Coordinates of C-alpha atoms in Angstrom, one line a residue:
X1 CA -98.8 -40.4 34.1
X2 CA -100.5 -41.9 36.9
X3 CA -97.3 -43.4 38.1
X4 CA -95.5 -40.0 38.3
X5 CA -98.6 -38.4 40.1
X6 CA -98.5 -41.4 42.6
X7 CA -94.8 -40.6 43.2
X8 CA -95.2 -37.1 43.4
X9 CA -98.1 -37.4 46.1
X10 CA -96.0 -39.8 48.0
X11 CA -93.2 -37.0 48.2
X12 CA -95.4 -34.3 49.4
X13 CA -95.4 -35.0 53.1
X14 CA -91.8 -35.4 53.1
X15 CA -91.3 -32.3 51.0
X16 CA -93.7 -30.4 53.5
X17 CA -91.7 -31.6 56.5
X18 CA -88.2 -30.7 54.9
X19 CA -89.7 -27.1 54.1
X20 CA -90.9 -26.8 57.7
X21 CA -87.9 -28.0 59.4
X22 CA -85.6 -26.0 57.6
X23 CA -87.3 -23.0 58.0
X24 CA -87.8 -23.5 61.7
X25 CA -84.3 -24.6 62.4
X26 CA -83.3 -21.2 60.5
X27 CA -85.7 -19.0 62.4
X28 CA -84.8 -20.7 65.6
X29 CA -81.3 -20.0 65.1
X30 CA -81.7 -16.5 63.9
X31 CA -83.7 -15.6 66.9
X32 CA -81.4 -17.3 69.6
X33 CA -78.2 -15.8 67.8
X34 CA -79.6 -12.4 68.2
X35 CA -79.4 -13.0 72.0
X36 CA -82.6 -11.8 73.2
X37 CA -82.4 -9.8 76.3
X38 CA -85.5 -11.7 77.3
X39 CA -83.6 -14.8 77.8
X40 CA -82.8 -15.6 81.5
X41 CA -79.2 -17.0 80.7
X42 CA -76.5 -16.9 78.0
X43 CA -77.9 -17.9 74.5
X44 CA -74.7 -19.8 73.2
X45 CA -75.8 -22.8 75.4
X46 CA -79.5 -22.6 74.7
X47 CA -79.0 -22.4 70.9
X48 CA -76.5 -25.2 70.6
X49 CA -79.2 -27.5 72.8
X50 CA -82.1 -26.4 70.9
X51 CA -80.4 -26.8 67.5
X52 CA -79.2 -30.3 68.5
X53 CA -82.4 -31.5 69.4
X54 CA -84.3 -29.7 66.9
X55 CA -82.0 -31.6 64.0
X56 CA -82.6 -35.1 65.9
X57 CA -86.6 -34.3 65.6
X58 CA -86.1 -33.2 62.0
X59 CA -84.4 -36.4 61.1
X60 CA -86.9 -38.4 62.5
X61 CA -89.6 -36.6 61.1
X62 CA -88.2 -37.3 57.4
X63 CA -87.7 -41.0 58.1
X64 CA -91.6 -41.1 59.1
X65 CA -93.1 -39.2 56.2
X66 CA -90.4 -40.8 53.6
X67 CA -92.1 -42.6 51.0
X68 CA -90.9 -46.1 52.1
X69 CA -92.6 -49.4 53.2
X70 CA -93.2 -49.8 56.7
X71 CA -90.8 -52.4 57.3
X72 CA -88.0 -50.3 55.6
X73 CA -89.0 -47.4 57.6
X74 CA -88.9 -49.4 60.9
X75 CA -85.5 -50.5 59.9
X76 CA -84.5 -47.0 59.0
X77 CA -85.8 -45.7 62.7
X78 CA -84.2 -48.7 64.3
X79 CA -80.8 -47.9 62.7
X80 CA -81.0 -44.4 63.5
X81 CA -81.6 -45.2 67.2
X82 CA -78.9 -47.7 67.2
X83 CA -76.7 -45.3 65.8
X84 CA -77.7 -42.5 68.4
X85 CA -77.2 -45.0 71.1
X86 CA -73.7 -46.0 70.0
X87 CA -72.8 -42.4 70.0
X88 CA -73.8 -41.6 73.2
X89 CA -71.9 -45.0 74.3
X90 CA -68.7 -43.9 72.6
X91 CA -68.9 -40.4 73.6
X92 CA -65.5 -40.5 75.6
X93 CA -63.9 -40.1 72.1
X94 CA -66.4 -38.3 70.5
X95 CA -68.1 -34.7 70.1
X96 CA -71.1 -36.1 72.3
X97 CA -68.6 -36.7 75.6
X98 CA -68.1 -32.6 75.5
X99 CA -72.0 -32.3 75.1
X100 CA -72.5 -34.6 78.1
X101 CA -69.5 -32.7 79.9
X102 CA -71.2 -29.5 79.3
X103 CA -74.4 -31.1 80.8
X104 CA -72.6 -32.2 83.8
X105 CA -71.0 -29.1 84.4
X106 CA -74.4 -27.1 84.1
X107 CA -75.7 -29.6 86.8
X108 CA -73.0 -29.1 89.3
X109 CA -72.8 -25.1 88.7
X110 CA -69.3 -25.0 90.3
X111 CA -68.5 -21.8 88.3
X112 CA -70.4 -19.2 86.4
X113 CA -69.6 -16.3 84.1
X114 CA -66.9 -13.8 85.5
X115 CA -65.3 -16.3 88.0
X116 CA -61.7 -16.7 88.0
X117 CA -60.9 -20.5 87.2
X118 CA -57.7 -22.7 86.6
X119 CA -57.4 -26.0 85.2
X120 CA -54.0 -27.5 84.8
X121 CA -51.8 -24.7 83.4
X122 CA -54.5 -22.3 82.3
X123 CA -55.8 -19.7 84.4
X124 CA -58.4 -17.0 83.6
X125 CA -61.9 -15.5 83.8
X126 CA -64.9 -17.3 82.5
X127 CA -66.5 -15.3 79.4
X128 CA -68.5 -18.2 77.8
X129 CA -70.2 -21.4 78.7
X130 CA -71.5 -23.6 76.0
X131 CA -72.7 -26.9 75.3
X132 CA -69.5 -28.3 73.9
X133 CA -66.7 -25.7 75.1
X134 CA -66.1 -23.5 77.8
X135 CA -64.3 -19.9 77.1
X136 CA -62.0 -18.2 79.4
X137 CA -59.8 -14.9 79.3
X138 CA -56.4 -15.3 80.7
X139 CA -54.3 -12.4 82.2
X140 CA -53.1 -11.2 78.9
X141 CA -56.6 -10.9 77.6
X142 CA -56.3 -13.7 75.3
X143 CA -59.5 -16.1 74.9
X144 CA -59.0 -19.5 75.7
X145 CA -61.4 -22.2 74.1
X146 CA -61.4 -25.4 76.5
X147 CA -63.5 -28.7 75.8
X148 CA -66.1 -29.2 78.6
X149 CA -64.5 -32.8 78.7
X150 CA -61.3 -31.2 79.6
X151 CA -62.7 -29.3 82.7
X152 CA -64.8 -32.3 83.7
X153 CA -62.4 -34.7 83.8
X154 CA -59.4 -32.4 85.3
X155 CA -59.7 -30.5 88.8
X156 CA -61.0 -27.3 88.3
X157 CA -59.9 -24.5 90.8
X158 CA -62.6 -21.6 91.5
X159 CA -61.8 -18.5 93.1
X160 CA -64.7 -17.6 95.2
X161 CA -66.5 -14.6 94.5
X162 CA -67.1 -13.7 98.1
X163 CA -63.3 -13.2 98.8
X164 CA -60.3 -15.2 98.3
X165 CA -56.9 -15.1 100.3
X166 CA -53.8 -13.5 98.4
X167 CA -50.4 -14.5 99.5
X168 CA -46.5 -13.5 99.1
X169 CA -43.8 -15.6 100.1
X170 CA -40.0 -14.4 100.8
X171 CA -37.0 -15.6 102.4
X172 CA -35.0 -13.6 105.0
X173 CA -32.1 -14.4 107.2
X174 CA -31.9 -16.0 110.7
X175 CA -30.2 -12.7 111.9
X176 CA -33.7 -11.0 111.7
X177 CA -36.2 -11.1 114.8
X178 CA -39.3 -13.0 113.4
X179 CA -41.5 -10.5 115.5
X180 CA -40.3 -7.7 113.7
X181 CA -40.5 -8.9 110.3
X182 CA -44.0 -10.5 111.0
X183 CA -45.2 -6.9 111.9
X184 CA -43.7 -5.5 108.9
X185 CA -45.5 -7.8 106.9
X186 CA -48.7 -7.3 108.5
X187 CA -48.2 -3.6 107.7
X188 CA -47.6 -4.2 104.0
X189 CA -51.1 -6.7 103.8
X190 CA -52.7 -3.6 105.6
X191 CA -51.5 -0.9 102.9
X192 CA -52.3 -3.2 100.3
X193 CA -56.1 -3.0 101.4
X194 CA -56.4 -6.9 102.6
X195 CA -58.1 -7.8 105.6
X196 CA -57.8 -10.5 108.1
X197 CA -54.0 -10.8 107.4
X198 CA -51.6 -13.0 109.3
X199 CA -48.2 -14.4 108.8
X200 CA -46.9 -18.1 108.6
X201 CA -43.1 -19.1 109.0
X202 CA -43.4 -21.6 106.3
X203 CA -39.7 -23.2 106.3
X204 CA -36.6 -23.2 108.3
X205 CA -34.0 -23.6 105.7
X206 CA -30.1 -23.9 106.2
X207 CA -29.7 -20.6 105.3
X208 CA -32.8 -18.8 105.6
X209 CA -36.2 -18.4 107.1
X210 CA -39.4 -18.5 104.4
X211 CA -42.1 -16.2 105.6
X212 CA -45.6 -15.8 104.1
X213 CA -48.1 -13.0 104.4
X214 CA -51.5 -13.8 103.7
X215 CA -54.6 -11.6 103.4
X216 CA -58.3 -12.0 102.3
X217 CA -58.9 -10.0 99.3
X218 CA -63.0 -8.8 99.3
X219 CA -63.0 -7.6 95.6
X220 CA -62.0 -10.8 93.6
X221 CA -62.4 -9.1 90.5
X222 CA -58.8 -7.4 91.3
X223 CA -57.3 -10.9 92.1
X224 CA -54.8 -10.7 89.3
X225 CA -53.4 -7.6 90.2
X226 CA -53.7 -8.0 94.0
X227 CA -50.7 -10.2 93.9
X228 CA -48.4 -7.8 92.4
X229 CA -49.6 -5.2 94.5
X230 CA -48.9 -7.2 97.8
X231 CA -45.4 -8.3 96.7
X232 CA -44.8 -4.3 95.8
X233 CA -46.2 -3.2 99.4
X234 CA -43.6 -5.9 100.7
X235 CA -40.7 -4.4 98.9
X236 CA -41.3 -1.1 100.0
X237 CA -42.1 -1.7 103.8
X238 CA -39.0 -4.0 104.1
X239 CA -37.0 -1.5 102.3
X240 CA -38.3 1.3 104.3
X241 CA -37.4 -0.5 107.5
X242 CA -33.8 -1.2 106.5
X243 CA -34.4 -5.0 105.9
X244 CA -32.3 -6.4 103.2
X245 CA -34.3 -9.1 101.2
X246 CA -31.3 -11.2 99.9
X247 CA -30.1 -14.8 100.4
X248 CA -27.1 -14.8 103.3
X249 CA -25.3 -16.9 101.1
X250 CA -25.3 -13.8 98.6
X251 CA -22.3 -12.3 101.0
X252 CA -20.0 -14.8 99.9
X253 CA -20.7 -14.2 96.1
X254 CA -20.3 -10.5 95.7
X255 CA -17.6 -8.2 95.7
X256 CA -18.9 -5.2 98.1
X257 CA -18.2 -3.6 101.4
X258 CA -19.3 -5.6 104.3
X259 CA -21.4 -2.7 105.6
X260 CA -23.3 -2.1 102.2
X261 CA -27.2 -2.9 102.2
X262 CA -28.7 -4.0 98.8
X263 CA -31.7 -1.8 99.0
X264 CA -33.0 1.2 97.1
X265 CA -31.8 4.6 98.7
X266 CA -34.9 5.8 100.3
X267 CA -35.0 8.7 102.9
X268 CA -35.8 7.5 106.3
X269 CA -38.3 10.2 106.9
X270 CA -40.4 9.4 104.1
X271 CA -43.7 7.4 105.2
X272 CA -44.9 4.3 103.6
X273 CA -47.8 5.5 101.2
X274 CA -50.8 3.6 100.5
X275 CA -49.9 1.0 97.7
X276 CA -51.5 1.8 94.2
X277 CA -53.2 -0.5 92.0
X278 CA -51.5 -0.5 88.8
X279 CA -52.2 -3.8 87.4
X280 CA -55.0 -3.0 84.6
X281 CA -57.5 -5.7 85.6
X282 CA -60.6 -4.0 83.9
X283 CA -58.7 -3.9 80.8
X284 CA -57.3 -7.5 80.8
X285 CA -60.7 -9.1 81.7
X286 CA -62.8 -6.6 79.6
X287 CA -65.0 -9.4 78.2
X288 CA -65.3 -11.1 81.1
X289 CA -66.4 -7.9 83.3
X290 CA -68.9 -7.2 80.5
X291 CA -70.2 -11.2 80.4
X292 CA -70.6 -10.7 84.2
X293 CA -72.5 -7.3 84.1
X294 CA -75.0 -9.0 81.5
X295 CA -75.7 -12.2 83.7
X296 CA -76.5 -9.7 86.5
X297 CA -78.5 -7.8 84.6
X298 CA -80.5 -10.9 83.3
X299 CA -80.9 -12.1 86.7
X300 CA -82.4 -8.5 87.6
X301 CA -84.7 -8.8 84.6
X302 CA -85.8 -12.1 85.6
X303 CA -86.7 -10.8 89.1
X304 CA -88.3 -7.6 87.5
X305 CA -90.7 -9.9 85.4
X306 CA -91.6 -12.2 88.2
X307 CA -92.5 -9.1 90.4
X308 CA -94.8 -7.4 87.4
X309 CA -96.3 -10.7 87.1
X310 CA -97.0 -10.8 91.1
X311 CA -98.5 -7.3 90.7
X312 CA -100.8 -8.2 87.8
X313 CA -102.1 -11.0 89.7
X314 CA -102.7 -8.8 92.7
X315 CA -104.1 -6.0 90.6
X316 CA -106.9 -8.7 89.7
X317 CA -107.9 -9.2 93.1
X318 CA -107.6 -5.5 94.3
X319 CA -110.4 -2.9 94.4
X320 CA -110.7 -0.3 91.7
X321 CA -108.6 2.4 93.3
X322 CA -106.0 -0.3 94.5
X323 CA -105.9 -1.8 90.9
X324 CA -105.3 1.9 89.8
X325 CA -102.1 2.3 91.9
X326 CA -100.9 -1.3 91.0
X327 CA -101.3 -0.5 87.2
X328 CA -99.3 2.6 87.7
X329 CA -96.6 0.6 89.6
X330 CA -96.4 -1.7 86.6
X331 CA -96.2 0.8 84.0
X332 CA -93.0 2.3 86.1
X333 CA -91.6 -1.3 86.1
X334 CA -92.1 -1.9 82.5
X335 CA -90.4 1.3 81.8
X336 CA -87.5 0.3 84.0
X337 CA -87.5 -3.3 82.2
X338 CA -87.2 -1.2 78.7
X339 CA -84.1 0.7 79.9
X340 CA -82.7 -2.9 81.4
X341 CA -83.4 -4.7 78.2
X342 CA -81.6 -2.1 76.1
X343 CA -78.7 -1.9 78.4
X344 CA -78.3 -5.9 78.1
X345 CA -78.5 -5.7 74.3
X346 CA -75.9 -2.7 74.4
X347 CA -73.3 -4.7 76.7
X348 CA -74.3 -8.0 74.4
X349 CA -73.3 -6.1 71.3
X350 CA -69.6 -5.0 73.0
X351 CA -69.3 -8.6 73.9
X352 CA -69.9 -9.8 70.4
X353 CA -67.4 -7.2 69.0

């Protein structure tokens, strides 16, 4: 009986650690999964980081409180340290490599939620950035999960949120005056809404001249549809001007009248209308848009919390009348904060759905 009591007593510390550890990890996981609006950034990355470090601490605590001899306990802790070091050393072929790549991408901060990125043959908008993976939404609204190691070891092209250039390229015959073609292409870019447009002559081929019209797109959220819109504007403008977009060698491969032009029949007096945007970018990148809005609202929430804190410090040093006015301002800011938190929670619910 004494022996049994002694064994039970020796197990009490480890049992307490297990109960506390499991409870703490469960509570931590539930709180972060809810993605509290008070968090300054996306909860997925923090949850993975927190759970990883908590698990490591949990394992070490169990080893320390286990009813073992000091020598055995020391050997087990040393073995755990060696195993952890081995995992890190061999991270190029393990999950730890993705975690390290995730930390590196966070440190570099070359892209953020809502940005258009391309890596290899993949292109889309960033919807989620985790410790082990990055999720993007492609042009078909499908979600693609990329290991962080893949992004860390391959060139990543990021479309700048401040504006990016959109281009359209086509080949025309040598019988067309390039000055007239350049003017028409610039007009097409203007109707598309592009600014700072210019035209390049990319190549002088054996049978045709390759032109490229380029313009800056200020609103990069419409990047996907902008290329199609520009191509449509080029077609409409050149066809309206009677310019045939076809390779000169095509003349020798068709049976048609010599004076026939292969362009749609468009009334010559019909003006070229402002090109309509038909690409449903908002529908395609719905999750990316919502995630970007959440990040913007979180940034505003952080600034608002900072402002409330500064006002609180200012109220402590102010006179009674000034302090009363400051408290009224703080009350208004807190009401704004409540609405902001509710809006973030609403958007996050849509993202989860």
